[in-house]
Amino acid sequence: MTSLSEINLMAPETLECPFGAYKVLQDEAPVYNVPETNMYVVTRYDLVMEAVRNTKVFSSAMSQNGSSTGGIMGYPEVVELFEKEGYPFASTLISADPPEHTRYRQLVNRAFTAGRVRKMQAYIQQIVDELIDGFIDDGEVEFMADFAIMLPIYIIADQLGVPRANAAKFKAWSDAAIPIGLDIGAEAELERAKLVVEFQKYFVERIEEVRDNPRDDIISDLVHAEVDGERPLDIPELLSIIQQLLVAGNETTTNAFGAGLVLLMENPDQLALLKQGDDKMMRTFCEEILRLEAPVQGLFRVTTCDTELGGYAIPEGSMVNLRWGAANRDENVFDAPEKLDVCRKNAGAQIGYGVGVHFCVGAQLAREELFLGFKTLLSRLDNIRLTDPSAPLEHHPNFLLRGLKTLPLKFDKAEQAQAAE
Ligand code: HEM
């Protein structure tokens, strides 16, 4: 096993599989100061919970610096592009602290309540079925491209009231706005920024369209909402919220689907249990995916004063990376944490959707997409297997998000599905 001195969380092999490193950190340095940086990585469940609940000291405002502006390096050519052609960035939701955060949050909470998501079940089911119809006769599929990416993007496009025909563009905009947490260089940052500016221009047009002609969709609701009953949201605030809805729900849900299928292929005993069709077990499985393979492995907070966490001193202005992906495998909370268990009693204690005031706005929606998606996939497909078992699966090299690049699969049509034709 790797020793503490050998750990490099940004190394390609660690980004590919960070779980061994997490275990070492939990045992030896649960609040780990990355050498020669002001970054602290928190891996123990209780300490992540403690930090996330203390929003005064562990602030989300400023924590997303560079996610869609100049990159983590603040490249001047990127900053200039936004000044000349784009719109300034407003800190809303994920990059705001209470009380500002509370005002924005109230406006979006209504969009995806459990009740509203329950009413969306038949609609989600229809998209799931249509996507599977699209490949079921082929006996093979590139699962990420043809299912995992398309389902969340169609759903968020519909919810925002923009045509599904633009799905490919949305995906490009969404990818461009995603924080990577690594320095990718000025040229790549500029390419990213151009796409973000394109996104801004597109949605400013949509915003202006609904100003005089309100519609029954989220953009229209936001444009006509009033912050604290006093003033409408301005363009940068609207763009910030729309961008978060677009981005936060796409890559994450996509990656949960990819990870879930791999977990099933690796655990035939658990797959067999799920095939029995028990909905409760299926819901537990959806939590287990988030626990074992958190699509958001970690996010930043910035300390507003000198503080301590678990006995470790953290100076003011430090970047504190809360590792949901590590906390979810903390053996103090989860028995045999590395094991997929579709009957796990406390699977719901996983924190892959975050905790506290920033708890994921779309968690109910994502849970429903995963539940209906996997339930339908398992009822319609049998013998799901890798197209080429000798080809290693690869994840995107990203310090914050975890997801497969591709997942080419073969399968048989389930007998039940054949009989229904
Ligand atoms: C499996 C899928 C998803 C995962 C793993 C996930 C994960 C997360 C996490 C960890 C946070 C907490 C951020 C923090 O504490 O700083 C969060 C917040 C958020 N999520 Fe999700 N999310 C998912 C799906 C969605 C969907 C479908 C949407 C929208 C339709 C969405 C919208 C948001 C928004 C807007 C926030 C910011 C909330 C705030 O700061 O108050 N997410 N998500």
Short mmCIF file of C-alpha atoms and ligand atoms in Angstrom, two decimals:
data_model
loop_
_atom_site.label_atom_id
_atom_site.label_comp_id
_atom_site.label_asym_id
_atom_site.label_seq_id
_atom_site.Cartn_x
_atom_site.Cartn_y
_atom_site.Cartn_z
CA MET A 1 0.00 0.00 0.00
CA THR A 2 1.12 3.58 -0.72
CA SER A 3 2.59 5.50 2.21
CA LEU A 4 1.58 9.03 3.09
CA SER A 5 4.77 10.53 1.68
CA GLU A 6 4.09 8.94 -1.71
CA ILE A 7 0.57 10.26 -2.09
CA ASN A 8 -0.07 12.56 -5.02
CA LEU A 9 -3.78 13.16 -5.46
CA MET A 10 -3.25 14.83 -8.85
CA ALA A 11 -1.21 11.96 -10.33
CA PRO A 12 -2.95 10.27 -13.28
CA GLU A 13 -3.01 6.86 -11.56
CA THR A 14 -4.56 8.37 -8.41
CA LEU A 15 -7.17 10.26 -10.44
CA GLU A 16 -7.95 6.95 -12.16
CA CYS A 17 -8.46 5.18 -8.83
CA PRO A 18 -8.21 7.38 -5.72
CA PHE A 19 -9.59 4.93 -3.15
CA GLY A 20 -6.30 3.46 -1.90
CA ALA A 21 -4.98 6.98 -1.31
CA TYR A 22 -8.16 7.95 0.57
CA LYS A 23 -7.68 5.05 2.98
CA VAL A 24 -4.10 6.09 3.75
CA LEU A 25 -5.23 9.68 4.30
CA GLN A 26 -8.11 8.63 6.57
CA ASP A 27 -5.75 6.56 8.71
CA GLU A 28 -2.79 8.90 8.79
CA ALA A 29 -3.82 12.45 7.87
CA PRO A 30 -7.60 12.92 7.68
CA VAL A 31 -6.99 16.64 7.19
CA TYR A 32 -4.11 16.58 4.75
CA ASN A 33 -2.15 19.66 3.71
CA VAL A 34 -1.04 19.02 0.11
CA PRO A 35 2.71 19.78 0.24
CA GLU A 36 3.72 23.29 -0.79
CA THR A 37 0.13 24.45 -1.29
CA ASN A 38 -2.63 26.07 0.74
CA MET A 39 -4.89 23.12 -0.04
CA TYR A 40 -6.25 20.85 2.69
CA VAL A 41 -8.02 17.59 1.82
CA VAL A 42 -10.58 16.24 4.28
CA THR A 43 -11.34 12.52 3.96
CA ARG A 44 -13.02 11.40 7.21
CA TYR A 45 -16.84 11.38 7.30
CA ASP A 46 -17.24 13.12 10.67
CA LEU A 47 -14.78 15.87 9.71
CA VAL A 48 -16.38 16.49 6.31
CA MET A 49 -19.74 16.81 8.11
CA GLU A 50 -18.27 19.20 10.69
CA ALA A 51 -16.75 21.46 8.03
CA VAL A 52 -19.73 21.48 5.69
CA ARG A 53 -22.10 22.51 8.48
CA ASN A 54 -19.90 25.42 9.54
CA THR A 55 -20.56 27.73 6.59
CA LYS A 56 -19.26 30.79 8.45
CA VAL A 57 -15.72 29.37 8.65
CA PHE A 58 -15.78 27.03 5.64
CA SER A 59 -17.19 29.37 3.02
CA SER A 60 -18.53 28.49 -0.42
CA ALA A 61 -18.29 32.08 -1.64
CA MET A 62 -15.05 32.34 -3.66
CA SER A 63 -14.59 28.59 -3.43
CA GLN A 64 -15.53 28.11 -7.08
CA ASN A 65 -13.00 30.65 -8.30
CA GLY A 66 -11.93 29.77 -11.78
CA SER A 67 -14.63 27.24 -12.42
CA SER A 68 -15.77 29.22 -15.39
CA THR A 69 -13.76 32.44 -15.35
CA GLY A 70 -10.03 32.50 -15.94
CA GLY A 71 -9.41 28.93 -14.84
CA ILE A 72 -7.63 28.22 -11.59
CA MET A 73 -4.65 30.20 -12.90
CA GLY A 74 -6.73 33.31 -13.76
CA TYR A 75 -5.34 33.54 -17.32
CA PRO A 76 -5.63 37.19 -18.47
CA GLU A 77 -6.72 36.38 -22.04
CA VAL A 78 -9.66 34.45 -20.60
CA VAL A 79 -10.61 37.22 -18.22
CA GLU A 80 -10.45 39.66 -21.17
CA LEU A 81 -12.77 37.51 -23.29
CA PHE A 82 -15.44 37.64 -20.59
CA GLU A 83 -15.01 41.39 -20.17
CA LYS A 84 -15.38 42.06 -23.91
CA GLU A 85 -17.93 39.51 -25.04
CA GLY A 86 -19.48 37.78 -22.08
CA TYR A 87 -21.23 38.66 -18.87
CA PRO A 88 -19.71 39.01 -15.42
CA PHE A 89 -20.10 36.11 -13.01
CA ALA A 90 -22.51 36.33 -10.14
CA SER A 91 -22.04 34.17 -7.06
CA THR A 92 -25.30 32.32 -6.54
CA LEU A 93 -26.20 28.95 -4.98
CA ILE A 94 -23.07 26.80 -5.02
CA SER A 95 -20.74 29.80 -4.67
CA ALA A 96 -22.74 31.78 -2.10
CA ASP A 97 -23.03 31.63 1.68
CA PRO A 98 -26.08 32.31 3.82
CA PRO A 99 -27.90 34.70 3.95
CA GLU A 100 -27.40 35.45 0.19
CA HIS A 101 -27.45 31.73 -0.55
CA THR A 102 -30.80 31.30 1.19
CA ARG A 103 -32.45 33.90 -1.05
CA TYR A 104 -31.34 32.18 -4.26
CA ARG A 105 -32.03 28.73 -2.92
CA GLN A 106 -35.65 29.58 -2.13
CA LEU A 107 -36.16 30.45 -5.80
CA VAL A 108 -34.93 27.11 -7.14
CA ASN A 109 -36.17 24.81 -4.38
CA ARG A 110 -39.64 24.80 -5.91
CA ALA A 111 -38.36 23.46 -9.22
CA PHE A 112 -37.47 19.91 -8.16
CA THR A 113 -39.36 19.09 -4.96
CA ALA A 114 -40.06 15.41 -4.24
CA GLY A 115 -43.72 15.98 -5.19
CA ARG A 116 -42.87 17.60 -8.52
CA VAL A 117 -40.37 14.83 -9.31
CA ARG A 118 -42.97 12.15 -8.49
CA LYS A 119 -45.23 13.73 -11.08
CA MET A 120 -42.38 13.47 -13.59
CA GLN A 121 -42.11 9.65 -13.30
CA ALA A 122 -44.10 8.73 -16.43
CA TYR A 123 -42.25 11.39 -18.41
CA ILE A 124 -38.82 10.14 -17.28
CA GLN A 125 -39.89 6.55 -17.97
CA GLN A 126 -40.82 7.50 -21.53
CA ILE A 127 -37.38 8.99 -22.25
CA VAL A 128 -35.66 5.96 -20.68
CA ASP A 129 -37.71 3.64 -22.92
CA GLU A 130 -37.07 5.70 -26.04
CA LEU A 131 -33.32 5.70 -25.45
CA ILE A 132 -33.25 1.93 -24.89
CA ASP A 133 -35.46 1.41 -27.99
CA GLY A 134 -32.74 3.24 -29.90
CA PHE A 135 -30.12 0.53 -29.31
CA ILE A 136 -31.82 -2.63 -28.04
CA ASP A 137 -31.93 -4.33 -31.44
CA ASP A 138 -28.19 -3.81 -31.98
CA GLY A 139 -27.08 -6.07 -29.09
CA GLU A 140 -24.41 -3.53 -28.27
CA VAL A 141 -24.17 0.10 -27.20
CA GLU A 142 -21.66 2.76 -26.19
CA PHE A 143 -23.55 3.23 -22.98
CA MET A 144 -22.14 6.63 -22.01
CA ALA A 145 -22.87 8.32 -25.35
CA ASP A 146 -26.19 6.66 -26.16
CA PHE A 147 -27.83 6.50 -22.76
CA ALA A 148 -25.99 7.98 -19.79
CA ILE A 149 -25.29 11.34 -21.42
CA MET A 150 -28.61 11.67 -23.24
CA LEU A 151 -31.06 11.00 -20.40
CA PRO A 152 -30.08 13.86 -18.07
CA ILE A 153 -29.47 16.28 -20.91
CA TYR A 154 -32.91 15.70 -22.46
CA ILE A 155 -34.52 16.11 -19.07
CA ILE A 156 -32.77 19.34 -18.13
CA ALA A 157 -33.34 20.78 -21.64
CA ASP A 158 -37.07 20.05 -21.30
CA GLN A 159 -37.16 21.53 -17.81
CA LEU A 160 -35.43 24.69 -18.94
CA GLY A 161 -37.84 24.87 -21.87
CA VAL A 162 -35.26 24.71 -24.66
CA PRO A 163 -35.32 22.33 -27.65
CA ARG A 164 -33.77 18.86 -27.26
CA ALA A 165 -32.31 19.38 -30.73
CA ASN A 166 -29.70 21.52 -29.00
CA ALA A 167 -28.60 18.63 -26.77
CA ALA A 168 -25.12 18.35 -28.27
CA LYS A 169 -24.53 22.07 -27.76
CA PHE A 170 -25.76 21.82 -24.16
CA LYS A 171 -23.40 19.01 -23.48
CA ALA A 172 -20.47 21.02 -24.86
CA TRP A 173 -21.48 24.07 -22.80
CA SER A 174 -22.00 21.99 -19.72
CA ASP A 175 -18.60 20.28 -20.08
CA ALA A 176 -16.93 23.65 -20.67
CA ALA A 177 -18.33 25.09 -17.47
CA ILE A 178 -17.22 22.18 -15.30
CA PRO A 179 -14.46 22.89 -12.83
CA ILE A 180 -11.59 20.47 -13.28
CA GLY A 181 -9.51 21.60 -10.34
CA LEU A 182 -6.32 21.28 -12.41
CA ASP A 183 -4.31 23.77 -14.46
CA ILE A 184 -5.10 22.90 -18.09
CA GLY A 185 -3.15 25.77 -19.68
CA ALA A 186 -4.16 29.09 -21.25
CA GLU A 187 -5.13 27.72 -24.66
CA ALA A 188 -7.47 25.04 -23.31
CA GLU A 189 -8.95 27.53 -20.82
CA LEU A 190 -9.64 29.96 -23.68
CA GLU A 191 -11.45 27.27 -25.65
CA ARG A 192 -13.51 26.48 -22.57
CA ALA A 193 -14.27 30.16 -22.04
CA LYS A 194 -15.46 30.63 -25.66
CA LEU A 195 -18.05 27.93 -25.11
CA VAL A 196 -19.16 29.50 -21.83
CA VAL A 197 -19.62 32.85 -23.60
CA GLU A 198 -21.65 31.07 -26.29
CA PHE A 199 -23.81 29.58 -23.53
CA GLN A 200 -24.29 33.04 -21.99
CA LYS A 201 -25.40 34.58 -25.29
CA TYR A 202 -27.83 31.75 -26.04
CA PHE A 203 -29.51 31.95 -22.66
CA VAL A 204 -29.67 35.76 -22.60
CA GLU A 205 -31.80 35.46 -25.76
CA ARG A 206 -34.06 32.89 -24.06
CA ILE A 207 -34.33 35.16 -20.99
CA GLU A 208 -35.38 38.12 -23.13
CA GLU A 209 -37.94 35.94 -24.95
CA VAL A 210 -39.78 35.05 -21.76
CA ARG A 211 -39.62 38.52 -20.19
CA ASP A 212 -42.67 39.72 -22.12
CA ASN A 213 -44.13 36.29 -22.83
CA PRO A 214 -44.03 34.20 -19.62
CA ARG A 215 -44.14 30.40 -20.07
CA ASP A 216 -44.55 27.43 -17.80
CA ASP A 217 -40.89 26.50 -17.39
CA ILE A 218 -38.01 27.12 -15.02
CA ILE A 219 -36.36 29.95 -16.97
CA SER A 220 -39.62 31.85 -17.09
CA ASP A 221 -40.22 31.25 -13.37
CA LEU A 222 -36.75 32.56 -12.55
CA VAL A 223 -37.05 35.62 -14.81
CA HIS A 224 -40.34 36.59 -13.17
CA ALA A 225 -39.31 35.70 -9.62
CA GLU A 226 -38.38 38.35 -7.09
CA VAL A 227 -35.48 38.06 -4.67
CA ASP A 228 -36.99 38.52 -1.20
CA GLY A 229 -40.13 39.80 -2.94
CA GLU A 230 -38.24 42.97 -3.82
CA ARG A 231 -36.33 42.84 -7.09
CA PRO A 232 -35.98 40.54 -10.09
CA LEU A 233 -32.78 38.57 -10.66
CA ASP A 234 -30.37 40.39 -12.98
CA ILE A 235 -28.79 38.76 -16.04
CA PRO A 236 -25.56 37.56 -14.36
CA GLU A 237 -27.59 36.01 -11.52
CA LEU A 238 -29.97 34.33 -13.96
CA LEU A 239 -27.07 33.00 -16.03
CA SER A 240 -25.33 31.71 -12.93
CA ILE A 241 -28.40 29.78 -11.76
CA ILE A 242 -29.23 28.42 -15.22
CA GLN A 243 -25.62 27.35 -15.70
CA GLN A 244 -25.63 25.47 -12.41
CA LEU A 245 -28.87 23.69 -13.26
CA LEU A 246 -27.45 22.75 -16.64
CA VAL A 247 -24.05 21.66 -15.40
CA ALA A 248 -24.72 20.21 -11.97
CA GLY A 249 -27.26 17.72 -13.22
CA ASN A 250 -25.57 16.51 -16.38
CA GLU A 251 -22.12 15.12 -15.92
CA THR A 252 -23.01 13.92 -12.42
CA THR A 253 -26.04 11.84 -13.36
CA THR A 254 -24.27 10.58 -16.48
CA ASN A 255 -21.34 9.39 -14.39
CA ALA A 256 -23.56 7.72 -11.82
CA PHE A 257 -25.10 5.65 -14.63
CA GLY A 258 -21.72 4.57 -15.97
CA ALA A 259 -20.41 3.71 -12.50
CA GLY A 260 -23.59 1.83 -11.62
CA LEU A 261 -23.38 -0.44 -14.64
CA VAL A 262 -19.75 -1.28 -13.92
CA LEU A 263 -20.64 -2.08 -10.31
CA LEU A 264 -23.33 -4.47 -11.52
CA MET A 265 -20.95 -6.23 -13.91
CA GLU A 266 -18.39 -6.58 -11.13
CA ASN A 267 -20.94 -7.90 -8.60
CA PRO A 268 -23.06 -10.61 -10.24
CA ASP A 269 -24.49 -11.71 -6.86
CA GLN A 270 -25.88 -8.21 -6.23
CA LEU A 271 -27.12 -8.01 -9.82
CA ALA A 272 -29.02 -11.27 -9.29
CA LEU A 273 -30.68 -9.78 -6.18
CA LEU A 274 -31.72 -6.68 -8.12
CA LYS A 275 -33.08 -8.77 -10.97
CA GLN A 276 -35.72 -10.04 -8.51
CA GLY A 277 -37.38 -6.66 -9.01
CA ASP A 278 -37.61 -5.31 -5.45
CA ASP A 279 -37.96 -1.50 -5.67
CA LYS A 280 -36.55 -0.89 -2.20
CA MET A 281 -33.39 -2.79 -3.11
CA MET A 282 -33.14 -0.83 -6.33
CA ARG A 283 -33.35 2.46 -4.42
CA THR A 284 -30.62 1.22 -2.06
CA PHE A 285 -28.51 0.34 -5.10
CA CYS A 286 -28.89 3.92 -6.38
CA GLU A 287 -27.53 5.20 -3.03
CA GLU A 288 -24.73 2.64 -3.14
CA ILE A 289 -23.60 3.95 -6.54
CA LEU A 290 -23.31 7.42 -5.03
CA ARG A 291 -21.54 6.03 -1.97
CA LEU A 292 -18.97 3.90 -3.78
CA GLU A 293 -18.41 6.02 -6.88
CA ALA A 294 -19.47 9.55 -5.90
CA PRO A 295 -19.67 11.45 -9.21
CA VAL A 296 -18.62 14.55 -7.25
CA GLN A 297 -15.56 13.28 -5.42
CA GLY A 298 -14.80 16.56 -3.72
CA LEU A 299 -15.57 20.28 -3.68
CA PHE A 300 -13.84 23.28 -2.21
CA ARG A 301 -14.53 25.62 0.67
CA VAL A 302 -12.35 28.58 1.66
CA THR A 303 -11.58 29.29 5.33
CA THR A 304 -12.64 32.75 6.46
CA CYS A 305 -10.34 32.74 9.55
CA ASP A 306 -7.63 30.64 11.17
CA THR A 307 -9.34 27.49 12.38
CA GLU A 308 -8.85 23.82 13.28
CA LEU A 309 -10.54 20.66 12.16
CA GLY A 310 -10.03 17.33 13.93
CA GLY A 311 -7.08 18.87 15.77
CA TYR A 312 -5.39 20.03 12.55
CA ALA A 313 -4.68 23.77 12.22
CA ILE A 314 -5.94 25.39 8.99
CA PRO A 315 -4.95 29.01 8.27
CA GLU A 316 -7.36 31.67 6.98
CA GLY A 317 -7.72 31.69 3.18
CA SER A 318 -6.98 27.97 2.74
CA MET A 319 -8.67 25.92 0.03
CA VAL A 320 -10.33 23.05 1.84
CA ASN A 321 -11.34 20.14 -0.36
CA LEU A 322 -14.16 18.12 1.17
CA ARG A 323 -13.91 14.59 -0.27
CA TRP A 324 -17.43 13.17 -0.38
CA GLY A 325 -15.97 10.20 -2.28
CA ALA A 326 -13.65 9.35 0.61
CA ALA A 327 -16.11 10.05 3.45
CA ASN A 328 -18.54 7.65 1.75
CA ARG A 329 -16.01 4.85 2.23
CA ASP A 330 -15.20 5.65 5.87
CA GLU A 331 -15.16 2.36 7.79
CA ASN A 332 -16.25 4.18 10.95
CA VAL A 333 -19.61 4.72 9.28
CA PHE A 334 -20.02 1.93 6.71
CA ASP A 335 -19.23 -1.76 7.36
CA ALA A 336 -17.07 -3.31 4.63
CA PRO A 337 -17.13 0.09 2.92
CA GLU A 338 -15.63 -1.10 -0.38
CA LYS A 339 -18.39 -3.67 -0.90
CA LEU A 340 -21.53 -3.07 -2.97
CA ASP A 341 -24.47 -4.12 -0.79
CA VAL A 342 -27.94 -3.57 -2.21
CA CYS A 343 -29.39 -4.42 1.22
CA ARG A 344 -27.11 -2.04 3.18
CA LYS A 345 -29.12 -0.61 6.06
CA ASN A 346 -27.43 2.79 6.20
CA ALA A 347 -26.80 3.33 2.47
CA GLY A 348 -28.84 6.54 2.82
CA ALA A 349 -26.13 7.98 5.05
CA GLN A 350 -23.93 8.46 1.98
CA ILE A 351 -23.19 12.12 1.29
CA GLY A 352 -22.60 12.08 -2.47
CA TYR A 353 -25.33 14.73 -2.89
CA GLY A 354 -23.66 16.95 -0.32
CA VAL A 355 -24.97 17.97 3.09
CA GLY A 356 -26.53 21.01 4.74
CA VAL A 357 -27.52 24.24 3.03
CA HIS A 358 -25.93 23.29 -0.30
CA PHE A 359 -27.51 19.83 -0.41
CA CYS A 360 -28.12 19.05 -4.06
CA VAL A 361 -31.15 20.82 -5.55
CA GLY A 362 -31.57 18.00 -8.06
CA ALA A 363 -31.08 15.02 -5.73
CA GLN A 364 -34.70 13.84 -6.01
CA LEU A 365 -34.60 14.19 -9.77
CA ALA A 366 -31.29 12.34 -10.06
CA ARG A 367 -32.54 9.56 -7.76
CA GLU A 368 -35.64 9.11 -9.90
CA GLU A 369 -33.62 9.07 -13.14
CA LEU A 370 -31.27 6.44 -11.70
CA PHE A 371 -34.08 4.35 -10.24
CA LEU A 372 -36.21 4.26 -13.38
CA GLY A 373 -33.13 3.98 -15.61
CA PHE A 374 -31.62 0.96 -13.88
CA LYS A 375 -34.98 -0.72 -13.24
CA THR A 376 -35.78 -0.54 -16.94
CA LEU A 377 -32.30 -1.48 -18.13
CA LEU A 378 -32.32 -4.60 -15.94
CA SER A 379 -35.78 -5.62 -17.07
CA ARG A 380 -35.03 -5.18 -20.77
CA LEU A 381 -31.38 -6.29 -21.03
CA ASP A 382 -29.72 -9.54 -19.93
CA ASN A 383 -26.13 -10.67 -19.79
CA ILE A 384 -24.73 -7.14 -19.91
CA ARG A 385 -20.98 -7.38 -20.51
CA LEU A 386 -18.01 -5.35 -21.70
CA THR A 387 -17.54 -5.42 -25.46
CA ASP A 388 -13.82 -5.90 -24.94
CA PRO A 389 -13.03 -7.24 -21.46
CA SER A 390 -9.30 -6.82 -22.11
CA ALA A 391 -9.57 -3.05 -22.70
CA PRO A 392 -9.13 -1.16 -19.40
CA LEU A 393 -11.90 1.24 -18.44
CA GLU A 394 -10.65 4.81 -18.15
CA HIS A 395 -11.96 7.73 -16.15
CA HIS A 396 -11.72 11.41 -17.09
CA PRO A 397 -8.69 12.91 -15.32
CA ASN A 398 -10.54 15.30 -13.02
CA PHE A 399 -9.76 16.08 -9.39
CA LEU A 400 -13.34 17.02 -8.55
CA LEU A 401 -15.59 14.83 -10.67
CA ARG A 402 -15.32 11.12 -11.37
CA GLY A 403 -16.68 9.51 -14.52
CA LEU A 404 -15.89 7.02 -17.27
CA LYS A 405 -14.76 8.22 -20.68
CA THR A 406 -16.64 5.47 -22.52
CA LEU A 407 -18.41 2.22 -21.70
CA PRO A 408 -18.87 -0.04 -24.75
CA LEU A 409 -21.23 -2.91 -23.85
CA LYS A 410 -22.80 -6.00 -25.34
CA PHE A 411 -26.02 -7.52 -24.06
CA ASP A 412 -28.86 -9.89 -24.87
CA LYS A 413 -32.46 -8.84 -25.07
CA ALA A 414 -34.25 -9.97 -21.93
CA GLU A 415 -36.79 -12.73 -22.64
CA GLN A 416 -39.52 -10.61 -21.14
CA ALA A 417 -38.64 -7.78 -23.53
CA GLN A 418 -38.68 -10.16 -26.50
CA ALA A 419 -42.04 -11.58 -25.50
CA ALA A 420 -43.52 -8.08 -25.33
CA GLU A 421 -42.77 -7.45 -29.03
C1 HEM B 1 -26.11 11.92 -9.42
C2 HEM B 1 -26.33 13.19 -9.69
C3 HEM B 1 -25.90 14.35 -8.83
C4 HEM B 1 -24.87 14.43 -7.92
C5 HEM B 1 -23.89 13.36 -7.52
C6 HEM B 1 -24.89 15.78 -7.39
C7 HEM B 1 -24.03 16.23 -6.40
C8 HEM B 1 -24.13 17.46 -5.79
C9 HEM B 1 -23.35 17.88 -4.64
C10 HEM B 1 -22.28 17.06 -3.95
C11 HEM B 1 -23.75 19.14 -4.33
C12 HEM B 1 -23.26 19.95 -3.11
C13 HEM B 1 -22.37 21.10 -3.47
C14 HEM B 1 -21.69 21.74 -2.28
O1 HEM B 1 -21.87 21.33 -1.15
O2 HEM B 1 -20.90 22.67 -2.53
C15 HEM B 1 -24.76 19.53 -5.29
C16 HEM B 1 -25.36 20.78 -5.35
C17 HEM B 1 -26.18 21.16 -6.39
N1 HEM B 1 -26.76 20.36 -7.34
FE1 HEM B 1 -26.42 18.41 -7.60
N2 HEM B 1 -25.89 16.49 -8.02
C18 HEM B 1 -26.54 15.65 -8.90
C19 HEM B 1 -27.62 15.97 -9.70
C20 HEM B 1 -28.15 17.23 -9.84
C21 HEM B 1 -29.24 17.59 -10.71
C22 HEM B 1 -30.02 16.61 -11.58
C23 HEM B 1 -29.39 18.96 -10.61
C24 HEM B 1 -30.36 19.90 -11.29
C25 HEM B 1 -31.32 19.59 -12.04
C26 HEM B 1 -28.44 19.43 -9.64
C27 HEM B 1 -28.30 20.73 -9.24
C28 HEM B 1 -27.52 21.15 -8.18
C29 HEM B 1 -27.42 22.54 -7.76
C30 HEM B 1 -28.09 23.74 -8.42
C31 HEM B 1 -26.58 22.55 -6.62
C32 HEM B 1 -26.16 23.76 -5.80
C33 HEM B 1 -27.03 23.83 -4.57
C34 HEM B 1 -26.63 24.91 -3.60
O3 HEM B 1 -25.47 25.34 -3.59
O4 HEM B 1 -27.51 25.32 -2.84
N3 HEM B 1 -27.71 18.35 -9.20
N4 HEM B 1 -24.99 18.48 -6.15
#
